[in-house]
Amino acid sequence: MDSRGKSASIPDWDWEPTDQESIDAIEAAFSLAESVSAKRRRPNHHPDRRSVGRRLPNWGNSPPPRAPAVGSPSSSIAKRINESTHFSDDAAAAAAALRSSCPRNRNLSFVPSSCQFNMKARYPLMNFGGRIVYSRTFSEVEKAAKELWEMVQVKKQNMEQISLGLDIEWRPTFRRGEAPKKAAVMQICASTDHCYVMHIFHSGIPPILQSLLEDSTSIKVGVCIANDASKIMKDYNVGIKKLEELSDLANVKLGGFPKKWGLASLVETLACKQLAKPGKIRLGNWETNVLSKEQLQYAATDAFASWHLYQVLRSFPDAAETQGVDEKVNGAQS
């Protein structure tokens, strides 16, 4: 929050291209359904002969689709978006952009499943577009942590909520019984401008970085963030405070049946983007002497995704609150 009590603005990146791609995907869905229906029709030359071809519904002439059942993921998400408009103008604008940019957030449940896959494949990739600050020596990591620390102090003075998207990477093991490798990379993102990728396998954790991680006035956000914190404690004897699990927050904000959200599924649901997870990079050697450009982009994007999703989710009202309002309204009308 800023000094005027206005919610922090949510970065609006790349909404317009997604709108056009969504429209194209919907048109392609109709075309595919019609073509498949035409191919499955068989000429019936004999009056007593029954057609054995399975006919798809006439998507073009069918009545408007019914809204998803109450409690379904798509209806719950759409409801959270609609009801978030009483928040700040920035949050409302972001919610409107989210609603208009993503087919699943417009309740398009009538699209065939095969077309849903095609639309998903058309989502643009999420990529961090700011400056990636890479550090690998003790002094470099110390300098990067100092920049982050100073940024946090400025936000404190401005009475802003401080959230840090945090993630770690380590080299995987492929032999049974082999001990897990040490955490090798820590990435922290706090804005659309900079993301810090620290090669702690080579540098260790300098005291100022430890102070930043242990500072409970800044919220460290991510998916399975508690597991990452436990690993850092085990590998470096450094605690991380305060933690916010994005999967739990999503269940609180979106409602519906609780599920275990992954980072990629949250990005797809809330931002209509794809989060690339190529095995060559994800399962690569994070202990290498110098990280590749691809590794840096992968690490930075993961931390940015966590930070950005937190901004989106915290702009929504809690599902329980809006459900209570609905019950009161329905009771008054009955």
XYZ file of C-alpha atoms in Angstrom:
334
model
C 0.000 0.000 0.000
C 1.233 3.533 -0.690
C 0.858 6.525 1.635
C -2.574 7.339 0.202
C -3.932 3.875 0.966
C -4.058 2.888 -2.668
C -3.191 -0.674 -3.573
C 0.092 -1.172 -5.377
C -0.424 -1.095 -9.110
C -0.299 -4.364 -10.947
C 2.016 -4.365 -13.980
C 0.091 -4.627 -17.216
C 2.216 -6.388 -19.769
C 1.288 -7.755 -23.137
C -2.492 -7.868 -22.702
C -3.453 -6.641 -26.183
C -1.679 -9.352 -28.225
C -3.266 -11.953 -25.979
C -6.731 -10.504 -26.702
C -6.293 -10.967 -30.454
C -4.804 -14.429 -30.034
C -7.747 -15.430 -27.860
C -10.201 -14.232 -30.525
C -8.307 -16.121 -33.219
C -8.285 -19.240 -31.042
C -12.050 -19.058 -30.517
C -12.666 -18.683 -34.243
C -10.351 -21.614 -34.891
C -12.314 -23.673 -32.353
C -15.562 -23.088 -34.214
C -13.926 -23.886 -37.555
C -12.446 -27.102 -36.204
C -15.761 -28.215 -34.704
C -17.600 -27.566 -37.969
C -14.985 -29.340 -40.094
C -14.925 -32.387 -37.819
C -18.714 -32.503 -37.865
C -18.746 -32.364 -41.666
C -16.166 -35.149 -41.995
C -18.115 -37.438 -39.700
C -21.357 -37.100 -41.642
C -22.031 -39.971 -44.065
C -24.490 -39.847 -46.986
C -27.625 -41.897 -46.265
C -28.722 -43.234 -49.679
C -31.175 -45.836 -48.347
C -34.298 -44.511 -46.612
C -34.209 -47.299 -43.989
C -30.502 -47.055 -43.354
C -29.528 -45.334 -40.131
C -26.459 -43.186 -40.003
C -23.743 -44.596 -37.816
C -21.634 -41.458 -37.940
C -21.407 -39.557 -34.682
C -22.454 -35.976 -35.194
C -21.022 -33.108 -33.199
C -23.362 -30.393 -31.922
C -24.070 -27.489 -34.268
C -21.864 -24.982 -32.501
C -22.822 -22.139 -34.800
C -26.596 -22.393 -34.217
C -26.687 -23.684 -30.674
C -28.210 -21.474 -27.952
C -25.854 -19.433 -25.778
C -23.781 -21.619 -23.441
C -24.873 -21.981 -19.875
C -22.625 -20.528 -17.237
C -20.502 -23.048 -15.319
C -22.043 -24.557 -12.224
C -21.540 -22.644 -9.021
C -18.358 -23.815 -7.360
C -16.635 -24.793 -10.609
C -13.124 -23.387 -11.071
C -14.037 -21.177 -14.029
C -17.101 -19.663 -12.335
C -15.193 -19.089 -9.106
C -12.327 -17.366 -10.892
C -14.661 -15.195 -12.946
C -16.526 -14.281 -9.775
C -13.346 -13.243 -8.006
C -12.469 -11.047 -10.986
C -15.898 -9.410 -11.128
C -15.952 -8.718 -7.418
C -12.435 -7.303 -7.309
C -13.613 -4.092 -8.994
C -14.259 -2.396 -5.651
C -10.507 -2.341 -5.082
C -8.177 0.302 -6.545
C -8.459 1.495 -10.126
C -5.199 -0.261 -10.983
C -6.380 -3.559 -9.529
C -9.748 -3.244 -11.272
C -8.077 -2.511 -14.587
C -5.827 -5.522 -14.185
C -8.793 -7.720 -13.324
C -10.688 -6.465 -16.375
C -7.689 -7.175 -18.547
C -7.441 -10.649 -17.047
C -11.122 -11.290 -17.759
C -10.914 -10.092 -21.370
C -7.609 -11.702 -22.254
C -8.204 -15.299 -21.253
C -10.834 -17.594 -22.806
C -11.217 -19.671 -19.653
C -12.012 -16.514 -17.679
C -14.886 -15.692 -20.044
C -16.662 -18.967 -19.157
C -16.138 -20.466 -22.626
C -16.990 -23.939 -21.397
C -18.659 -24.831 -24.703
C -15.366 -25.157 -26.579
C -14.456 -28.813 -27.298
C -11.616 -30.230 -25.244
C -9.414 -30.658 -28.321
C -9.830 -26.978 -29.047
C -9.075 -26.087 -25.459
C -5.709 -27.734 -25.942
C -5.148 -25.700 -29.099
C -6.013 -22.488 -27.296
C -3.676 -23.355 -24.469
C -0.886 -23.930 -26.950
C -1.484 -20.444 -28.307
C -0.896 -18.688 -25.000
C 2.222 -16.513 -25.228
C 5.170 -17.387 -23.035
C 5.771 -15.476 -19.848
C 9.272 -14.055 -19.860
C 10.851 -11.588 -17.492
C 11.674 -8.553 -19.605
C 13.575 -6.447 -17.099
C 17.226 -6.393 -16.133
C 18.682 -9.631 -14.782
C 21.397 -8.928 -12.207
C 23.647 -11.984 -12.062
C 26.166 -12.385 -9.229
C 28.433 -15.328 -8.454
C 31.286 -14.171 -6.197
C 30.947 -13.238 -2.534
C 31.410 -9.532 -3.237
C 28.989 -9.568 -6.178
C 26.261 -11.316 -4.195
C 26.901 -8.965 -1.283
C 26.425 -5.969 -3.606
C 23.225 -7.418 -5.073
C 21.817 -8.132 -1.615
C 22.661 -4.585 -0.539
C 20.667 -3.185 -3.470
C 17.712 -5.337 -2.490
C 18.043 -4.351 1.160
C 18.061 -0.637 0.303
C 15.006 -1.062 -1.912
C 13.162 -2.770 0.949
C 14.034 0.089 3.310
C 12.658 2.667 0.852
C 9.401 0.735 0.578
C 9.182 0.627 4.367
C 9.511 4.411 4.546
C 6.744 4.778 1.962
C 4.523 2.414 3.975
C 4.328 0.029 1.026
C 3.743 -3.688 1.345
C 6.999 -5.474 0.582
C 6.849 -8.757 -1.303
C 9.755 -10.672 -2.792
C 9.276 -13.426 -5.346
C 11.787 -16.076 -4.292
C 12.892 -19.375 -5.765
C 15.943 -21.623 -5.677
C 17.546 -24.124 -8.042
C 19.876 -27.037 -7.453
C 21.457 -29.780 -9.489
C 19.239 -32.880 -9.534
C 20.449 -36.360 -8.658
C 19.653 -39.347 -10.854
C 21.055 -42.222 -8.796
C 19.023 -44.006 -6.156
C 20.293 -43.323 -2.668
C 22.386 -40.335 -3.717
C 22.106 -37.380 -1.345
C 20.386 -34.241 -2.713
C 22.711 -31.583 -4.022
C 23.175 -28.265 -2.274
C 21.010 -25.297 -3.280
C 23.020 -23.622 -6.026
C 21.040 -20.597 -7.197
C 18.738 -18.170 -5.420
C 16.631 -15.748 -7.423
C 14.716 -12.813 -5.957
C 12.381 -10.453 -7.783
C 10.554 -7.434 -6.359
C 9.463 -5.495 -9.449
C 9.145 -5.584 -13.215
C 12.484 -3.793 -13.516
C 15.096 -5.975 -11.827
C 15.529 -9.601 -10.890
C 18.533 -10.788 -8.914
C 19.997 -14.211 -9.697
C 22.631 -15.141 -7.116
C 24.932 -18.116 -7.650
C 25.170 -18.987 -3.966
C 26.835 -22.333 -4.707
C 30.029 -20.343 -5.376
C 29.500 -17.320 -3.130
C 27.734 -18.675 -0.090
C 25.244 -16.402 1.687
C 26.801 -13.107 2.833
C 25.543 -11.577 6.120
C 23.511 -8.864 4.391
C 21.681 -11.461 2.279
C 21.027 -13.450 5.443
C 19.583 -10.325 7.069
C 17.304 -9.788 4.081
C 16.065 -13.373 4.160
C 15.453 -13.292 7.911
C 13.672 -9.920 7.816
C 10.023 -10.651 8.640
C 8.799 -7.256 7.389
C 9.167 -8.430 3.786
C 7.011 -11.315 2.549
C 8.761 -14.010 0.532
C 6.271 -15.510 -1.914
C 6.346 -18.592 -4.111
C 4.975 -22.071 -4.739
C 6.291 -24.649 -2.240
C 8.110 -21.747 -0.614
C 8.294 -23.585 2.727
C 10.237 -26.421 1.089
C 12.703 -23.936 -0.391
C 13.114 -22.292 3.005
C 13.751 -25.677 4.625
C 16.414 -26.510 2.060
C 18.206 -23.192 2.586
C 18.166 -23.823 6.318
C 19.554 -27.324 5.842
C 22.190 -26.341 3.279
C 23.277 -22.924 4.633
C 21.847 -22.713 8.170
C 19.930 -19.557 7.237
C 16.241 -19.070 8.006
C 13.757 -17.365 5.696
C 10.921 -15.277 7.148
C 8.060 -14.397 6.422
C 6.581 -16.893 3.921
C 3.430 -16.785 1.764
C 2.425 -19.930 -0.145
C 0.838 -18.938 -3.467
C -1.120 -22.185 -3.768
C -2.846 -21.555 -0.428
C -3.477 -17.912 -1.282
C -5.016 -18.904 -4.618
C -7.446 -21.257 -2.870
C -8.472 -18.492 -0.469
C -8.978 -15.941 -3.228
C -10.433 -18.087 -6.007
C -12.644 -20.364 -3.943
C -14.025 -23.630 -5.247
C -12.621 -27.023 -4.330
C -9.102 -26.546 -2.859
C -6.321 -27.806 -5.092
C -2.567 -27.981 -5.105
C -1.595 -25.262 -7.548
C 1.701 -25.308 -9.394
C 3.416 -22.151 -10.586
C 2.743 -22.976 -14.248
C -0.975 -23.641 -13.653
C -1.343 -20.369 -11.745
C 0.358 -18.456 -14.550
C -1.989 -20.043 -17.084
C -5.112 -19.413 -14.991
C -4.407 -15.878 -13.799
C -2.253 -14.437 -16.576
C -3.160 -16.552 -19.626
C 0.527 -17.147 -20.241
C 2.616 -20.287 -20.497
C 5.521 -20.785 -18.126
C 8.171 -22.702 -20.033
C 9.743 -25.564 -18.069
C 12.217 -27.196 -20.487
C 13.787 -30.231 -18.878
C 17.171 -29.428 -20.390
C 17.327 -26.289 -18.250
C 15.238 -27.298 -15.231
C 17.224 -30.515 -14.754
C 20.515 -29.021 -15.867
C 23.748 -28.323 -14.020
C 23.097 -25.358 -11.741
C 26.519 -25.840 -10.156
C 28.270 -24.876 -13.375
C 30.975 -22.223 -13.165
C 28.905 -19.579 -14.986
C 25.171 -19.800 -15.681
C 24.067 -19.684 -19.305
C 21.776 -17.019 -20.709
C 18.972 -19.587 -20.845
C 19.479 -20.555 -17.197
C 19.437 -16.910 -16.138
C 16.212 -16.230 -18.046
C 14.579 -19.352 -16.614
C 15.540 -18.467 -13.042
C 14.525 -14.817 -13.329
C 11.165 -15.636 -14.918
C 10.260 -18.073 -12.131
C 10.927 -15.470 -9.432
C 9.115 -12.781 -11.418
C 6.103 -15.054 -11.943
C 5.816 -15.608 -8.182
C 6.036 -11.890 -7.449
C 3.561 -10.930 -10.179
C 0.987 -13.581 -9.240
C 1.078 -12.381 -5.655
C 0.211 -8.844 -6.800
C -2.742 -10.203 -8.773
C -4.052 -12.499 -6.043
C -3.876 -9.966 -3.236
C -6.010 -7.562 -5.306
C -8.905 -10.057 -5.157
C -11.328 -10.244 -2.217
C -11.411 -13.486 -0.261
C -13.863 -16.026 -1.646
C -15.467 -16.490 1.786
C -16.170 -12.764 2.078
C -17.921 -12.518 -1.272
C -19.868 -15.710 -0.573
C -21.171 -14.151 2.638
C -22.286 -11.049 0.751
C -24.075 -13.209 -1.829
C -25.911 -15.117 0.895
C -27.091 -11.881 2.519
C -28.295 -10.502 -0.820
C -30.112 -13.725 -1.683
C -31.692 -13.813 1.776
C -32.923 -10.243 1.437
C -34.443 -10.975 -1.976
C -36.264 -14.140 -0.863
